[in-house]
Amino acid sequence: SQQGEEDPQALSIQEGENATMNCSYKTSINNLQWYRQNSGRGLVHLILIRSNEREKHSGRLRVTLDTSKKSSSLLITASRAADTASYFCSTPGGSEKLVFGKGMKLTVNP
Amino acid sequence: DVKVTQSSRYLVKRTGEKVFLECVQDMDHENMFWYRQDPGLGLRLIYFSYDVKMKEKGDIPEGYSVSREKKERFSLILESASTNQTSMYLCASSLGARAGELFFGEGSRLTVL
C-alpha cells in the first residue's frame, strides 16, 4: 500500500546547485520522514518532521511539510557529488509500520 | 550507534531451496521489519515483529515466513525459493515509539536461479 510518492522520479544537477524533491501522500499523518539510499546499500534516516511542524533544518537539508496539501519537500542546498543517491519519503502505515514511496534518484555531477 | 547486521550481502540459491535471511540488531529495539526492494516498486513490507515471538503480516507475506525467538534477531524464511523472489531484502529495526525512525541493515541481494 503506497502512501508517499516522490516527484520527480529522477533529477540530475551540477555540484553546487540546490536539489528539491517533493513528496505527496494521501491520508492524515502524524509525521513524515526522509531517507537516503546509496546504490546497493541500506537506507539511512535523514530527518523526521512532525505534523505540527512546517519546516525543519538539518545541516544542508531543509524539509517542509504542508498538511493541508498533504505534501512535503526536501531541499538539499549546495549539493555535492556525495549526495548522489536515491531519496525516499515515508509515512506511518498503521501500528509501527512505515510505508515508503518508490524513491527519487538524484545525480550530482562534479 | 545502532547497528543492524544482515548475515549475507549476496546469496545465490536454486528454485525450491529453503533460504534463511538473518538479521541482528544491537540496540534493544522492540520492532523489527523485513522489506523487499524491487526496481520500480520501491520498498514493500513483508513482515514485521513488535515483540519476541510476535509477528504481523505486511503487504506481501505470501511465500515468506519469519521467526523472532530472541529480541535482537529476526529471520526471514523462504520455504521454497522461486525465481520471482529474486530481490534485495532489507531488514530494519526501531524503538517502540509509534512509526519512528527505522535503522536499516545493508541489505541482502538474493538471486534465485
mmCIF file of C-alpha atoms in Angstrom:
data_model
loop_
_atom_site.group_PDB
_atom_site.id
_atom_site.type_symbol
_atom_site.label_atom_id
_atom_site.label_comp_id
_atom_site.label_asym_id
_atom_site.label_seq_id
_atom_site.Cartn_x
_atom_site.Cartn_y
_atom_site.Cartn_z
ATOM 1 C CA SER A 1 0.000 0.000 0.000
ATOM 2 C CA GLN A 2 1.840 3.046 -1.318
ATOM 3 C CA GLN A 3 1.353 6.229 0.621
ATOM 4 C CA GLY A 4 4.025 8.758 -0.289
ATOM 5 C CA GLU A 5 5.032 9.423 -3.868
ATOM 6 C CA GLU A 6 8.212 11.306 -4.691
ATOM 7 C CA ASP A 7 8.463 13.746 -7.553
ATOM 8 C CA PRO A 8 10.402 13.994 -9.785
ATOM 9 C CA GLN A 9 11.441 10.360 -10.172
ATOM 10 C CA ALA A 10 14.905 11.396 -11.280
ATOM 11 C CA LEU A 11 16.909 14.598 -11.098
ATOM 12 C CA SER A 12 20.353 15.421 -12.461
ATOM 13 C CA ILE A 13 22.136 18.589 -11.349
ATOM 14 C CA GLN A 14 25.607 20.095 -11.161
ATOM 15 C CA GLU A 15 27.630 20.225 -7.997
ATOM 16 C CA GLY A 16 26.865 23.364 -6.027
ATOM 17 C CA GLU A 17 23.250 23.605 -7.219
ATOM 18 C CA ASN A 18 20.262 23.036 -4.972
ATOM 19 C CA ALA A 19 18.093 19.952 -5.320
ATOM 20 C CA THR A 20 14.420 19.903 -4.443
ATOM 21 C CA MET A 21 12.339 16.754 -4.114
ATOM 22 C CA ASN A 22 8.652 16.606 -3.415
ATOM 23 C CA CYS A 23 6.508 14.018 -1.715
ATOM 24 C CA SER A 24 2.746 13.760 -1.785
ATOM 25 C CA TYR A 25 0.726 11.475 0.446
ATOM 26 C CA LYS A 26 -2.907 10.513 0.763
ATOM 27 C CA THR A 27 -4.062 10.189 4.355
ATOM 28 C CA SER A 28 -3.565 12.190 7.539
ATOM 29 C CA ILE A 29 -0.229 11.614 9.211
ATOM 30 C CA ASN A 30 1.465 12.489 12.485
ATOM 31 C CA ASN A 31 4.930 12.599 10.978
ATOM 32 C CA LEU A 32 6.826 12.219 7.721
ATOM 33 C CA GLN A 33 10.378 11.006 7.298
ATOM 34 C CA TRP A 34 13.005 11.236 4.581
ATOM 35 C CA TYR A 35 15.638 8.578 3.927
ATOM 36 C CA ARG A 36 18.642 8.296 1.621
ATOM 37 C CA GLN A 37 19.926 5.156 -0.064
ATOM 38 C CA ASN A 38 23.304 4.913 -1.709
ATOM 39 C CA SER A 39 23.477 2.441 -4.559
ATOM 40 C CA GLY A 40 23.256 -1.154 -3.361
ATOM 41 C CA ARG A 41 23.126 -0.203 0.326
ATOM 42 C CA GLY A 42 20.532 0.105 3.058
ATOM 43 C CA LEU A 43 18.504 3.217 3.763
ATOM 44 C CA VAL A 44 19.731 5.899 6.123
ATOM 45 C CA HIS A 45 17.374 8.167 8.040
ATOM 46 C CA LEU A 46 17.782 11.854 7.226
ATOM 47 C CA ILE A 47 15.086 13.764 9.026
ATOM 48 C CA LEU A 48 11.664 13.434 10.646
ATOM 49 C CA ILE A 49 9.128 16.237 10.612
ATOM 50 C CA ARG A 50 6.033 16.125 12.783
ATOM 51 C CA SER A 51 2.583 17.179 11.674
ATOM 52 C CA ASN A 52 2.670 20.270 13.891
ATOM 53 C CA GLU A 53 5.932 21.462 12.283
ATOM 54 C CA ARG A 54 6.064 23.350 9.000
ATOM 55 C CA GLU A 55 9.791 23.398 8.443
ATOM 56 C CA LYS A 56 12.871 21.699 9.789
ATOM 57 C CA HIS A 57 16.580 22.043 9.094
ATOM 58 C CA SER A 58 19.483 19.659 9.451
ATOM 59 C CA GLY A 59 22.804 20.822 8.043
ATOM 60 C CA ARG A 60 22.289 21.353 4.293
ATOM 61 C CA LEU A 61 18.841 19.761 4.422
ATOM 62 C CA ARG A 62 15.611 21.685 4.700
ATOM 63 C CA VAL A 63 12.294 19.877 4.927
ATOM 64 C CA THR A 64 8.875 21.456 4.740
ATOM 65 C CA LEU A 65 5.503 19.926 5.462
ATOM 66 C CA ASP A 66 2.140 21.241 4.297
ATOM 67 C CA THR A 67 -0.554 19.087 5.867
ATOM 68 C CA SER A 68 -3.342 20.978 4.090
ATOM 69 C CA LYS A 69 -1.867 19.950 0.728
ATOM 70 C CA LYS A 70 -0.613 16.598 2.015
ATOM 71 C CA SER A 71 2.835 17.298 0.675
ATOM 72 C CA SER A 72 6.420 17.646 1.809
ATOM 73 C CA SER A 73 9.580 18.842 0.159
ATOM 74 C CA LEU A 74 13.237 18.062 0.782
ATOM 75 C CA LEU A 75 15.760 20.692 -0.251
ATOM 76 C CA ILE A 76 19.461 19.894 -0.398
ATOM 77 C CA THR A 77 21.500 23.063 -0.688
ATOM 78 C CA ALA A 78 24.947 23.378 -2.265
ATOM 79 C CA SER A 79 24.847 19.779 -3.477
ATOM 80 C CA ARG A 80 27.933 17.587 -3.626
ATOM 81 C CA ALA A 81 28.783 14.521 -5.688
ATOM 82 C CA ALA A 82 28.428 12.505 -2.472
ATOM 83 C CA ASP A 83 24.726 13.464 -2.367
ATOM 84 C CA THR A 84 24.170 11.202 -5.378
ATOM 85 C CA ALA A 85 21.677 8.653 -4.077
ATOM 86 C CA SER A 86 18.011 7.690 -4.059
ATOM 87 C CA TYR A 87 15.770 9.574 -1.678
ATOM 88 C CA PHE A 88 12.586 8.228 -0.143
ATOM 89 C CA CYS A 89 9.794 9.771 1.843
ATOM 90 C CA SER A 90 7.904 7.610 4.285
ATOM 91 C CA THR A 91 4.748 7.938 6.313
ATOM 92 C CA PRO A 92 3.147 5.872 9.072
ATOM 93 C CA GLY A 93 1.221 2.914 7.745
ATOM 94 C CA GLY A 94 -0.636 1.838 10.851
ATOM 95 C CA SER A 95 0.745 0.494 14.183
ATOM 96 C CA GLU A 96 4.554 0.597 13.988
ATOM 97 C CA LYS A 97 4.858 0.362 10.213
ATOM 98 C CA LEU A 98 6.316 2.830 7.771
ATOM 99 C CA VAL A 99 5.216 2.996 4.157
ATOM 100 C CA PHE A 100 7.727 4.186 1.591
ATOM 101 C CA GLY A 101 7.400 5.888 -1.760
ATOM 102 C CA LYS A 102 9.156 4.493 -4.811
ATOM 103 C CA GLY A 103 12.049 6.860 -4.406
ATOM 104 C CA MET A 104 13.722 9.604 -6.372
ATOM 105 C CA LYS A 105 17.136 9.198 -7.939
ATOM 106 C CA LEU A 106 19.394 12.230 -7.567
ATOM 107 C CA THR A 107 22.584 12.506 -9.597
ATOM 108 C CA VAL A 108 25.014 15.290 -8.741
ATOM 109 C CA ASN A 109 27.584 15.775 -11.467
ATOM 110 C CA PRO A 110 31.041 17.015 -10.435
ATOM 111 C CA ASP B 1 25.441 3.821 17.120
ATOM 112 C CA VAL B 2 22.666 1.430 16.240
ATOM 113 C CA LYS B 3 23.862 -1.432 14.161
ATOM 114 C CA VAL B 4 21.632 -3.705 12.131
ATOM 115 C CA THR B 5 23.546 -6.588 10.630
ATOM 116 C CA GLN B 6 22.287 -8.810 7.866
ATOM 117 C CA SER B 7 24.148 -12.075 7.674
ATOM 118 C CA SER B 8 24.679 -12.245 3.926
ATOM 119 C CA ARG B 9 25.130 -9.437 1.423
ATOM 120 C CA TYR B 10 24.820 -11.677 -1.615
ATOM 121 C CA LEU B 11 23.210 -15.094 -1.990
ATOM 122 C CA VAL B 12 22.558 -17.316 -4.962
ATOM 123 C CA LYS B 13 20.073 -20.136 -4.477
ATOM 124 C CA ARG B 14 18.238 -22.605 -6.649
ATOM 125 C CA THR B 15 14.486 -22.845 -7.151
ATOM 126 C CA GLY B 16 12.906 -24.919 -4.402
ATOM 127 C CA GLU B 17 15.675 -24.403 -1.859
ATOM 128 C CA LYS B 18 14.891 -23.223 1.649
ATOM 129 C CA VAL B 19 16.509 -19.874 2.315
ATOM 130 C CA PHE B 20 17.213 -18.179 5.636
ATOM 131 C CA LEU B 21 17.998 -14.476 5.851
ATOM 132 C CA GLU B 22 19.222 -13.438 9.271
ATOM 133 C CA CYS B 23 19.115 -10.011 10.832
ATOM 134 C CA VAL B 24 20.539 -8.913 14.182
ATOM 135 C CA GLN B 25 20.255 -5.518 15.892
ATOM 136 C CA ASP B 26 22.255 -4.404 18.893
ATOM 137 C CA MET B 27 20.154 -1.604 20.366
ATOM 138 C CA ASP B 28 17.397 -3.490 22.171
ATOM 139 C CA HIS B 29 14.764 -2.274 19.701
ATOM 140 C CA GLU B 30 11.272 -3.682 20.094
ATOM 141 C CA ASN B 31 10.303 -3.553 16.428
ATOM 142 C CA MET B 32 11.927 -5.331 13.512
ATOM 143 C CA PHE B 33 10.933 -5.375 9.854
ATOM 144 C CA TRP B 34 11.639 -7.161 6.599
ATOM 145 C CA TYR B 35 11.181 -5.272 3.332
ATOM 146 C CA ARG B 36 11.929 -6.255 -0.203
ATOM 147 C CA GLN B 37 13.011 -3.710 -2.772
ATOM 148 C CA ASP B 38 12.491 -4.088 -6.498
ATOM 149 C CA PRO B 39 13.108 -1.591 -9.319
ATOM 150 C CA GLY B 40 10.033 0.494 -9.994
ATOM 151 C CA LEU B 41 8.176 -0.913 -6.979
ATOM 152 C CA GLY B 42 10.062 0.702 -4.125
ATOM 153 C CA LEU B 43 10.109 -0.900 -0.694
ATOM 154 C CA ARG B 44 7.339 -3.300 0.214
ATOM 155 C CA LEU B 45 6.827 -4.651 3.713
ATOM 156 C CA ILE B 46 6.884 -8.436 4.012
ATOM 157 C CA TYR B 47 6.559 -8.994 7.767
ATOM 158 C CA PHE B 48 7.245 -7.135 10.958
ATOM 159 C CA SER B 49 7.557 -8.009 14.614
ATOM 160 C CA TYR B 50 6.849 -5.786 17.604
ATOM 161 C CA ASP B 51 7.964 -8.232 20.279
ATOM 162 C CA VAL B 52 9.632 -11.588 20.746
ATOM 163 C CA LYS B 53 7.544 -14.369 19.186
ATOM 164 C CA MET B 54 5.089 -11.773 17.830
ATOM 165 C CA LYS B 55 4.724 -11.156 14.124
ATOM 166 C CA GLU B 56 2.377 -9.440 11.743
ATOM 167 C CA LYS B 57 1.963 -9.735 8.008
ATOM 168 C CA GLY B 58 2.917 -6.826 5.867
ATOM 169 C CA ASP B 59 1.756 -6.122 2.346
ATOM 170 C CA ILE B 60 3.371 -9.099 0.594
ATOM 171 C CA PRO B 61 3.748 -12.027 3.042
ATOM 172 C CA GLU B 62 2.959 -14.795 0.555
ATOM 173 C CA GLY B 63 5.845 -17.221 0.140
ATOM 174 C CA TYR B 64 7.624 -15.985 3.275
ATOM 175 C CA SER B 65 7.644 -16.733 6.974
ATOM 176 C CA VAL B 66 9.548 -15.173 9.864
ATOM 177 C CA SER B 67 10.922 -16.117 13.224
ATOM 178 C CA ARG B 68 11.741 -13.987 16.248
ATOM 179 C CA GLU B 69 12.900 -16.170 19.105
ATOM 180 C CA LYS B 70 15.146 -13.505 20.638
ATOM 181 C CA LYS B 71 14.644 -9.772 20.765
ATOM 182 C CA GLU B 72 17.769 -8.968 18.777
ATOM 183 C CA ARG B 73 17.265 -11.452 15.935
ATOM 184 C CA PHE B 74 14.632 -11.524 13.194
ATOM 185 C CA SER B 75 14.849 -14.175 10.494
ATOM 186 C CA LEU B 76 13.139 -14.242 7.127
ATOM 187 C CA ILE B 77 12.486 -17.692 5.678
ATOM 188 C CA LEU B 78 11.696 -18.620 2.127
ATOM 189 C CA GLU B 79 10.321 -22.148 2.453
ATOM 190 C CA SER B 80 10.727 -22.944 -1.243
ATOM 191 C CA ALA B 81 12.504 -20.227 -3.152
ATOM 192 C CA SER B 82 11.147 -19.174 -6.521
ATOM 193 C CA THR B 83 12.637 -17.004 -9.234
ATOM 194 C CA ASN B 84 10.151 -14.186 -8.509
ATOM 195 C CA GLN B 85 11.709 -13.873 -5.063
ATOM 196 C CA THR B 86 14.936 -12.628 -6.605
ATOM 197 C CA SER B 87 15.251 -9.249 -4.946
ATOM 198 C CA MET B 88 17.042 -7.027 -2.473
ATOM 199 C CA TYR B 89 15.905 -7.761 1.079
ATOM 200 C CA LEU B 90 16.235 -5.072 3.716
ATOM 201 C CA CYS B 91 15.950 -5.584 7.450
ATOM 202 C CA ALA B 92 15.195 -2.668 9.769
ATOM 203 C CA SER B 93 14.547 -2.032 13.436
ATOM 204 C CA SER B 94 13.009 0.731 15.508
ATOM 205 C CA LEU B 95 12.272 1.633 19.105
ATOM 206 C CA GLY B 96 8.774 1.183 20.428
ATOM 207 C CA ALA B 97 7.767 4.751 19.516
ATOM 208 C CA ARG B 98 4.924 4.817 17.037
ATOM 209 C CA ALA B 99 6.234 4.705 13.454
ATOM 210 C CA GLY B 100 9.531 6.231 14.497
ATOM 211 C CA GLU B 101 12.899 6.242 12.798
ATOM 212 C CA LEU B 102 13.954 2.998 11.166
ATOM 213 C CA PHE B 103 17.542 1.751 11.218
ATOM 214 C CA PHE B 104 18.367 -0.394 8.212
ATOM 215 C CA GLY B 105 20.872 -3.098 7.537
ATOM 216 C CA GLU B 106 22.996 -3.075 4.400
ATOM 217 C CA GLY B 107 20.652 -5.396 2.551
ATOM 218 C CA SER B 108 20.846 -8.945 1.216
ATOM 219 C CA ARG B 109 20.703 -9.358 -2.528
ATOM 220 C CA LEU B 110 19.158 -12.740 -3.277
ATOM 221 C CA THR B 111 19.235 -14.351 -6.703
ATOM 222 C CA VAL B 112 17.108 -17.451 -7.252
ATOM 223 C CA LEU B 113 18.068 -19.461 -10.324
#
